[in-house]
Amino acid sequence: MSWKNWVLLVVLALVWGATFPFGKIALGEIPPFVLAFLRVVLAALVLHAVLRIYGLAFPRDRSTLGAFLLMGLLNNAIPFSLILWGQTGISASLASILNATTPIFTVLVASLLFHQEVLRAHRVAGIAVGFAGVALLLLPGLEAGALAGLVGEPAWAQLLCLGAALSYAFAAAFARRFRGVPVMVAATGQLTGSSLLLLPLALWQASTVPGGWSPAMAGPAAWASVAALGTACTAFAYLIYFRLLSEGGATNASLVTLLIPVSATLISALLLGEALSGLQLAGMGVLLAGLVLLDGRVLAVFGGSRRPAGSDPR
């Protein structure tokens, strides 16, 4: 990649890494499903404005709109809600590490369920090592009483974040439906769809808060975090990601998965004073090693190949 692509990659990792501490800050005063809705609807509004600026038409046929709804469900509504719900029980740093399992679930779903990819030896090794890292992360939460949230970071909250990663995997498999659709249109469509899906859930949760939740109950820090989540961490991040995809290729863009947990941990330490335990650091290291194996490029270098078989040629 060019130096500009590397800059884009680092910026994207920082922006997406900041999603987790910003979410943690906002969750102090905004319910998780309400926050998920605010994030996607703000991002959708921004991207609709971008479409108008670039003169891109938004599809209105029933088939495409239905696909936007399903993609919005799998790629935004479910994972955003589960991650934010999970963050009510665990740290932002740990949530970001668990989210890094997305490529592992993606390979499993694409190869075993949809037969879209070949499950090569290095990928099997990467999956095994990656799940060993997940086991280390879950271990403290599975201690006696942790399932009830009595000690450590509860397992139920960690499992919610893993559920979000699994939803992202199904979204990646379904995303092939949008070949031929401009990526900016697809992003705007799925965010619009997820906004419609999350609206009733957000209204329901706001009504279940004792006394009812209202926007006046959130302070400046929470609303600043909402603004950052919707604009920078979602709309702006999509713009960066799609440019990186077009210029650097999907394989190079996927490197952001390795960087997000690191950036999220550093930003969470600065903003929230969070610190990972020794076992969590070990789990993160093992998980990232699994992702490196899954990617295959390091093995290809040692094997004398310039790029792994089946990777993006760009």
Tab-separated table of C-alpha atoms in Angstrom:
chain	number	residue	atom	x	y	z
A	1	MET	CA	0.000	0.000	0.000
A	2	SER	CA	1.054	3.633	-0.468
A	3	TRP	CA	1.909	5.767	2.565
A	4	LYS	CA	-1.477	7.483	2.194
A	5	ASN	CA	-3.214	4.103	2.481
A	6	TRP	CA	-1.241	3.342	5.637
A	7	VAL	CA	-2.323	6.680	7.081
A	8	LEU	CA	-5.937	5.872	6.241
A	9	LEU	CA	-5.560	2.467	7.892
A	10	VAL	CA	-4.197	3.964	11.121
A	11	VAL	CA	-6.855	6.687	11.180
A	12	LEU	CA	-9.585	4.103	10.630
A	13	ALA	CA	-8.218	1.952	13.464
A	14	LEU	CA	-8.213	4.968	15.792
A	15	VAL	CA	-11.731	6.031	14.799
A	16	TRP	CA	-13.231	2.555	15.124
A	17	GLY	CA	-11.225	1.932	18.295
A	18	ALA	CA	-12.749	5.066	19.831
A	19	THR	CA	-16.218	3.594	19.271
A	20	PHE	CA	-15.912	1.485	22.419
A	21	PRO	CA	-14.893	4.169	24.964
A	22	PHE	CA	-17.359	6.668	23.464
A	23	GLY	CA	-20.074	4.046	23.813
A	24	LYS	CA	-19.080	3.398	27.414
A	25	ILE	CA	-19.293	7.113	28.234
A	26	ALA	CA	-22.727	7.527	26.642
A	27	LEU	CA	-24.074	4.371	28.306
A	28	GLY	CA	-23.757	6.067	31.659
A	29	GLU	CA	-26.813	8.185	30.789
A	30	ILE	CA	-28.420	6.629	27.676
A	31	PRO	CA	-29.939	3.097	27.476
A	32	PRO	CA	-28.096	0.768	25.058
A	33	PHE	CA	-30.857	0.293	22.459
A	34	VAL	CA	-31.612	4.011	22.449
A	35	LEU	CA	-27.911	4.707	21.953
A	36	ALA	CA	-27.686	2.198	19.100
A	37	PHE	CA	-30.613	3.925	17.363
A	38	LEU	CA	-29.116	7.396	17.836
A	39	ARG	CA	-25.832	6.195	16.364
A	40	VAL	CA	-27.305	4.707	13.189
A	41	VAL	CA	-29.894	7.415	12.506
A	42	LEU	CA	-27.290	10.164	12.816
A	43	ALA	CA	-24.913	8.279	10.519
A	44	ALA	CA	-27.716	7.639	8.017
A	45	LEU	CA	-28.567	11.347	7.866
A	46	VAL	CA	-24.926	12.235	7.255
A	47	LEU	CA	-24.534	9.668	4.466
A	48	HIS	CA	-27.803	10.684	2.797
A	49	ALA	CA	-26.351	14.211	2.625
A	50	VAL	CA	-23.157	12.776	1.112
A	51	LEU	CA	-25.206	10.946	-1.523
A	52	ARG	CA	-26.896	14.194	-2.521
A	53	ILE	CA	-23.543	15.978	-2.725
A	54	TYR	CA	-22.148	13.295	-5.057
A	55	GLY	CA	-25.379	13.003	-7.034
A	56	LEU	CA	-25.899	9.320	-6.220
A	57	ALA	CA	-29.485	8.067	-6.401
A	58	PHE	CA	-30.947	6.072	-3.533
A	59	PRO	CA	-32.708	2.902	-4.807
A	60	ARG	CA	-36.432	2.664	-4.169
A	61	ASP	CA	-37.333	-0.744	-5.635
A	62	ARG	CA	-38.836	-3.210	-3.163
A	63	SER	CA	-36.162	-5.889	-3.600
A	64	THR	CA	-33.244	-3.574	-2.845
A	65	LEU	CA	-35.034	-1.914	0.066
A	66	GLY	CA	-35.713	-5.346	1.561
A	67	ALA	CA	-32.041	-6.236	1.180
A	68	PHE	CA	-31.089	-2.982	2.924
A	69	LEU	CA	-33.329	-3.924	5.843
A	70	LEU	CA	-31.746	-7.360	6.197
A	71	MET	CA	-28.221	-5.968	5.862
A	72	GLY	CA	-29.040	-3.237	8.364
A	73	LEU	CA	-30.300	-5.896	10.766
A	74	LEU	CA	-27.186	-8.087	10.473
A	75	ASN	CA	-24.487	-5.428	10.131
A	76	ASN	CA	-25.819	-2.640	12.358
A	77	ALA	CA	-28.950	-3.224	14.423
A	78	ILE	CA	-28.004	-6.563	16.004
A	79	PRO	CA	-24.240	-6.053	16.520
A	80	PHE	CA	-24.439	-2.413	17.671
A	81	SER	CA	-27.181	-3.307	20.160
A	82	LEU	CA	-25.387	-6.394	21.486
A	83	ILE	CA	-22.047	-4.624	21.874
A	84	LEU	CA	-23.587	-1.680	23.724
A	85	TRP	CA	-25.676	-4.008	25.875
A	86	GLY	CA	-22.553	-6.010	26.632
A	87	GLN	CA	-20.636	-2.865	27.537
A	88	THR	CA	-23.065	-2.251	30.385
A	89	GLY	CA	-21.286	-5.172	32.075
A	90	ILE	CA	-17.721	-5.174	30.739
A	91	SER	CA	-15.003	-2.666	29.927
A	92	ALA	CA	-14.675	-0.948	26.573
A	93	SER	CA	-11.250	-2.551	26.107
A	94	LEU	CA	-12.537	-6.094	26.566
A	95	ALA	CA	-15.506	-5.432	24.259
A	96	SER	CA	-13.118	-4.315	21.499
A	97	ILE	CA	-10.977	-7.435	21.885
A	98	LEU	CA	-14.002	-9.743	21.676
A	99	ASN	CA	-15.192	-7.828	18.605
A	100	ALA	CA	-11.906	-8.775	16.922
A	101	THR	CA	-13.214	-12.348	16.612
A	102	THR	CA	-15.313	-11.184	13.641
A	103	PRO	CA	-12.882	-12.526	10.967
A	104	ILE	CA	-12.860	-15.935	12.682
A	105	PHE	CA	-16.641	-16.204	12.621
A	106	THR	CA	-16.677	-14.807	9.068
A	107	VAL	CA	-14.421	-17.586	7.769
A	108	LEU	CA	-16.496	-20.237	9.557
A	109	VAL	CA	-19.817	-18.894	8.250
A	110	ALA	CA	-18.548	-18.296	4.706
A	111	SER	CA	-16.885	-21.710	4.389
A	112	LEU	CA	-19.063	-24.094	6.410
A	113	LEU	CA	-22.550	-22.623	5.941
A	114	PHE	CA	-22.457	-20.822	2.586
A	115	HIS	CA	-19.463	-22.539	0.893
A	116	GLN	CA	-18.197	-19.174	-0.312
A	117	GLU	CA	-14.587	-19.812	0.745
A	118	VAL	CA	-12.182	-22.736	1.085
A	119	LEU	CA	-11.200	-23.653	4.647
A	120	ARG	CA	-7.424	-23.887	4.170
A	121	ALA	CA	-4.972	-25.271	6.733
A	122	HIS	CA	-3.703	-21.857	7.894
A	123	ARG	CA	-7.283	-20.740	8.473
A	124	VAL	CA	-8.077	-23.803	10.574
A	125	ALA	CA	-4.952	-23.061	12.644
A	126	GLY	CA	-5.955	-19.401	12.958
A	127	ILE	CA	-9.461	-20.334	14.105
A	128	ALA	CA	-8.098	-22.756	16.725
A	129	VAL	CA	-5.579	-20.263	18.111
A	130	GLY	CA	-8.128	-17.446	18.000
A	131	PHE	CA	-10.675	-19.387	20.025
A	132	ALA	CA	-7.941	-20.293	22.513
A	133	GLY	CA	-7.495	-16.555	23.026
A	134	VAL	CA	-11.249	-16.158	23.499
A	135	ALA	CA	-11.183	-18.922	26.115
A	136	LEU	CA	-8.540	-17.026	28.078
A	137	LEU	CA	-10.693	-13.890	27.927
A	138	LEU	CA	-13.820	-15.726	29.091
A	139	LEU	CA	-12.080	-17.696	31.841
A	140	PRO	CA	-12.334	-15.083	34.637
A	141	GLY	CA	-15.998	-14.446	33.852
A	142	LEU	CA	-16.787	-18.161	34.123
A	143	GLU	CA	-15.561	-18.391	37.718
A	144	ALA	CA	-18.093	-19.299	40.380
A	145	GLY	CA	-20.725	-16.573	40.621
A	146	ALA	CA	-19.534	-14.648	37.571
A	147	LEU	CA	-22.498	-15.678	35.454
A	148	ALA	CA	-24.614	-13.692	37.885
A	149	GLY	CA	-22.273	-10.753	37.537
A	150	LEU	CA	-20.953	-11.129	41.072
A	151	VAL	CA	-17.224	-11.164	40.344
A	152	GLY	CA	-15.004	-10.122	37.472
A	153	GLU	CA	-16.409	-9.094	34.094
A	154	PRO	CA	-19.533	-11.225	33.594
A	155	ALA	CA	-19.606	-13.947	30.972
A	156	TRP	CA	-23.089	-12.959	29.748
A	157	ALA	CA	-21.797	-9.551	28.673
A	158	GLN	CA	-18.817	-11.094	26.891
A	159	LEU	CA	-21.071	-13.576	25.104
A	160	LEU	CA	-23.217	-10.688	23.851
A	161	CYS	CA	-20.119	-9.172	22.201
A	162	LEU	CA	-19.286	-12.536	20.638
A	163	GLY	CA	-22.861	-12.673	19.358
A	164	ALA	CA	-22.271	-9.310	17.689
A	165	ALA	CA	-19.174	-10.698	15.953
A	166	LEU	CA	-21.227	-13.662	14.702
A	167	SER	CA	-23.865	-11.264	13.320
A	168	TYR	CA	-21.126	-9.366	11.466
A	169	ALA	CA	-20.049	-12.689	9.942
A	170	PHE	CA	-23.510	-13.359	8.517
A	171	ALA	CA	-23.593	-9.767	7.240
A	172	ALA	CA	-20.306	-10.333	5.385
A	173	ALA	CA	-21.763	-13.396	3.671
A	174	PHE	CA	-24.949	-11.543	2.709
A	175	ALA	CA	-22.999	-8.489	1.499
A	176	ARG	CA	-22.254	-10.270	-1.778
A	177	ARG	CA	-25.873	-9.486	-2.655
A	178	PHE	CA	-24.785	-5.861	-3.175
A	179	ARG	CA	-22.229	-6.448	-5.909
A	180	GLY	CA	-22.817	-3.768	-8.513
A	181	VAL	CA	-24.361	-1.364	-5.973
A	182	PRO	CA	-22.109	1.650	-5.190
A	183	VAL	CA	-20.590	1.052	-1.772
A	184	MET	CA	-21.729	4.442	-0.489
A	185	VAL	CA	-25.311	3.674	-1.502
A	186	ALA	CA	-25.121	0.266	0.200
A	187	ALA	CA	-23.781	1.823	3.408
A	188	THR	CA	-26.497	4.485	3.418
A	189	GLY	CA	-29.166	1.884	2.715
A	190	GLN	CA	-28.181	-0.453	5.536
A	191	LEU	CA	-27.949	2.414	8.039
A	192	THR	CA	-31.376	3.636	6.939
A	193	GLY	CA	-32.762	0.135	7.346
A	194	SER	CA	-31.219	-0.321	10.787
A	195	SER	CA	-32.621	3.062	11.878
A	196	LEU	CA	-36.145	1.890	11.007
A	197	LEU	CA	-35.605	-1.425	12.781
A	198	LEU	CA	-34.154	0.092	15.949
A	199	LEU	CA	-36.709	2.893	16.329
A	200	PRO	CA	-39.458	0.769	17.978
A	201	LEU	CA	-36.903	-1.012	20.178
A	202	ALA	CA	-35.447	2.322	21.298
A	203	LEU	CA	-38.912	3.724	22.075
A	204	TRP	CA	-39.768	0.596	24.048
A	205	GLN	CA	-36.596	0.741	26.118
A	206	ALA	CA	-36.982	4.463	26.783
A	207	SER	CA	-40.470	3.769	28.142
A	208	THR	CA	-39.267	0.978	30.456
A	209	VAL	CA	-36.788	3.204	32.310
A	210	PRO	CA	-38.284	4.117	35.721
A	211	GLY	CA	-40.047	7.429	35.168
A	212	GLY	CA	-39.308	7.179	31.430
A	213	TRP	CA	-36.109	8.188	29.670
A	214	SER	CA	-35.879	11.554	27.908
A	215	PRO	CA	-33.033	13.325	26.076
A	216	ALA	CA	-32.850	15.848	28.932
A	217	MET	CA	-31.542	13.064	31.180
A	218	ALA	CA	-28.246	12.899	29.240
A	219	GLY	CA	-25.512	15.464	29.841
A	220	PRO	CA	-23.046	17.171	27.473
A	221	ALA	CA	-20.457	14.362	27.664
A	222	ALA	CA	-23.023	11.742	26.688
A	223	TRP	CA	-24.348	13.785	23.767
A	224	ALA	CA	-20.811	14.573	22.599
A	225	SER	CA	-20.173	10.828	22.577
A	226	VAL	CA	-23.370	10.252	20.566
A	227	ALA	CA	-22.259	12.850	18.020
A	228	ALA	CA	-18.843	11.209	17.765
A	229	LEU	CA	-20.360	7.725	17.395
A	230	GLY	CA	-22.754	8.767	14.638
A	231	THR	CA	-20.543	11.081	12.617
A	232	ALA	CA	-16.890	10.108	13.142
A	233	CYS	CA	-17.116	6.474	14.216
A	234	THR	CA	-19.808	5.450	11.720
A	235	ALA	CA	-20.406	7.840	8.789
A	236	PHE	CA	-16.827	9.175	8.525
A	237	ALA	CA	-15.392	5.702	9.208
A	238	TYR	CA	-17.409	4.223	6.320
A	239	LEU	CA	-16.007	6.893	3.993
A	240	ILE	CA	-12.447	6.041	5.049
A	241	TYR	CA	-13.039	2.296	4.857
A	242	PHE	CA	-14.512	2.362	1.359
A	243	ARG	CA	-11.689	4.554	0.087
A	244	LEU	CA	-9.185	2.138	1.618
A	245	LEU	CA	-11.029	-0.766	-0.001
A	246	SER	CA	-10.875	0.832	-3.432
A	247	GLU	CA	-7.229	1.912	-3.197
A	248	GLY	CA	-5.610	-0.761	-1.030
A	249	GLY	CA	-7.836	-3.780	-1.609
A	250	ALA	CA	-9.956	-5.864	0.757
A	251	THR	CA	-7.027	-7.914	2.055
A	252	ASN	CA	-5.043	-4.856	3.125
A	253	ALA	CA	-8.135	-3.140	4.527
A	254	SER	CA	-8.740	-6.183	6.740
A	255	LEU	CA	-5.543	-5.331	8.656
A	256	VAL	CA	-7.648	-2.841	10.608
A	257	THR	CA	-9.019	-5.813	12.571
A	258	LEU	CA	-5.590	-6.288	14.170
A	259	LEU	CA	-5.251	-2.621	15.079
A	260	ILE	CA	-8.682	-1.840	16.557
A	261	PRO	CA	-8.214	-3.697	19.889
A	262	VAL	CA	-4.870	-1.965	20.404
A	263	SER	CA	-6.227	1.508	19.655
A	264	ALA	CA	-9.393	0.884	21.697
A	265	THR	CA	-7.337	-0.264	24.687
A	266	LEU	CA	-5.082	2.806	24.511
A	267	ILE	CA	-7.970	5.256	24.076
A	268	SER	CA	-9.938	3.573	26.870
A	269	ALA	CA	-6.934	3.884	29.164
A	270	LEU	CA	-6.682	7.607	28.376
A	271	LEU	CA	-10.392	8.469	28.562
A	272	LEU	CA	-11.677	5.967	31.121
A	273	GLY	CA	-8.614	4.890	33.056
A	274	GLU	CA	-9.213	1.252	32.094
A	275	ALA	CA	-6.481	-1.359	32.419
A	276	LEU	CA	-6.496	-4.961	31.215
A	277	SER	CA	-5.548	-7.764	33.562
A	278	GLY	CA	-2.579	-9.991	32.783
A	279	LEU	CA	-4.875	-12.788	31.640
A	280	GLN	CA	-6.818	-10.415	29.374
A	281	LEU	CA	-3.578	-9.146	27.822
A	282	ALA	CA	-2.527	-12.751	27.231
A	283	GLY	CA	-5.913	-13.520	25.676
A	284	MET	CA	-5.624	-10.496	23.378
A	285	GLY	CA	-2.140	-11.596	22.313
A	286	VAL	CA	-3.267	-15.150	21.515
A	287	LEU	CA	-6.356	-13.882	19.663
A	288	LEU	CA	-4.299	-11.478	17.533
A	289	ALA	CA	-1.832	-14.300	16.774
A	290	GLY	CA	-4.782	-16.352	15.564
A	291	LEU	CA	-5.898	-13.501	13.315
A	292	VAL	CA	-2.393	-13.289	11.821
A	293	LEU	CA	-2.529	-17.023	11.053
A	294	LEU	CA	-6.031	-16.634	9.640
A	295	ASP	CA	-4.868	-13.829	7.352
A	296	GLY	CA	-2.053	-16.021	5.989
A	297	ARG	CA	0.270	-13.324	4.710
A	298	VAL	CA	3.007	-13.966	7.272
A	299	LEU	CA	3.008	-17.657	6.367
A	300	ALA	CA	3.090	-16.736	2.676
A	301	VAL	CA	6.187	-14.584	3.222
A	302	PHE	CA	8.049	-17.411	4.963
A	303	GLY	CA	6.820	-19.816	2.318
A	304	GLY	CA	8.214	-17.650	-0.477
A	305	SER	CA	4.879	-16.489	-1.867
A	306	ARG	CA	4.135	-12.808	-2.370
A	307	ARG	CA	0.532	-13.122	-1.214
A	308	PRO	CA	-1.665	-15.878	0.199
A	309	ALA	CA	-3.721	-17.982	-2.133
A	310	GLY	CA	-7.216	-16.662	-2.588
A	311	SER	CA	-6.442	-13.167	-1.301
A	312	ASP	CA	-7.454	-9.976	-3.031
A	313	PRO	CA	-5.146	-9.406	-6.033
A	314	ARG	CA	-5.013	-5.637	-5.702
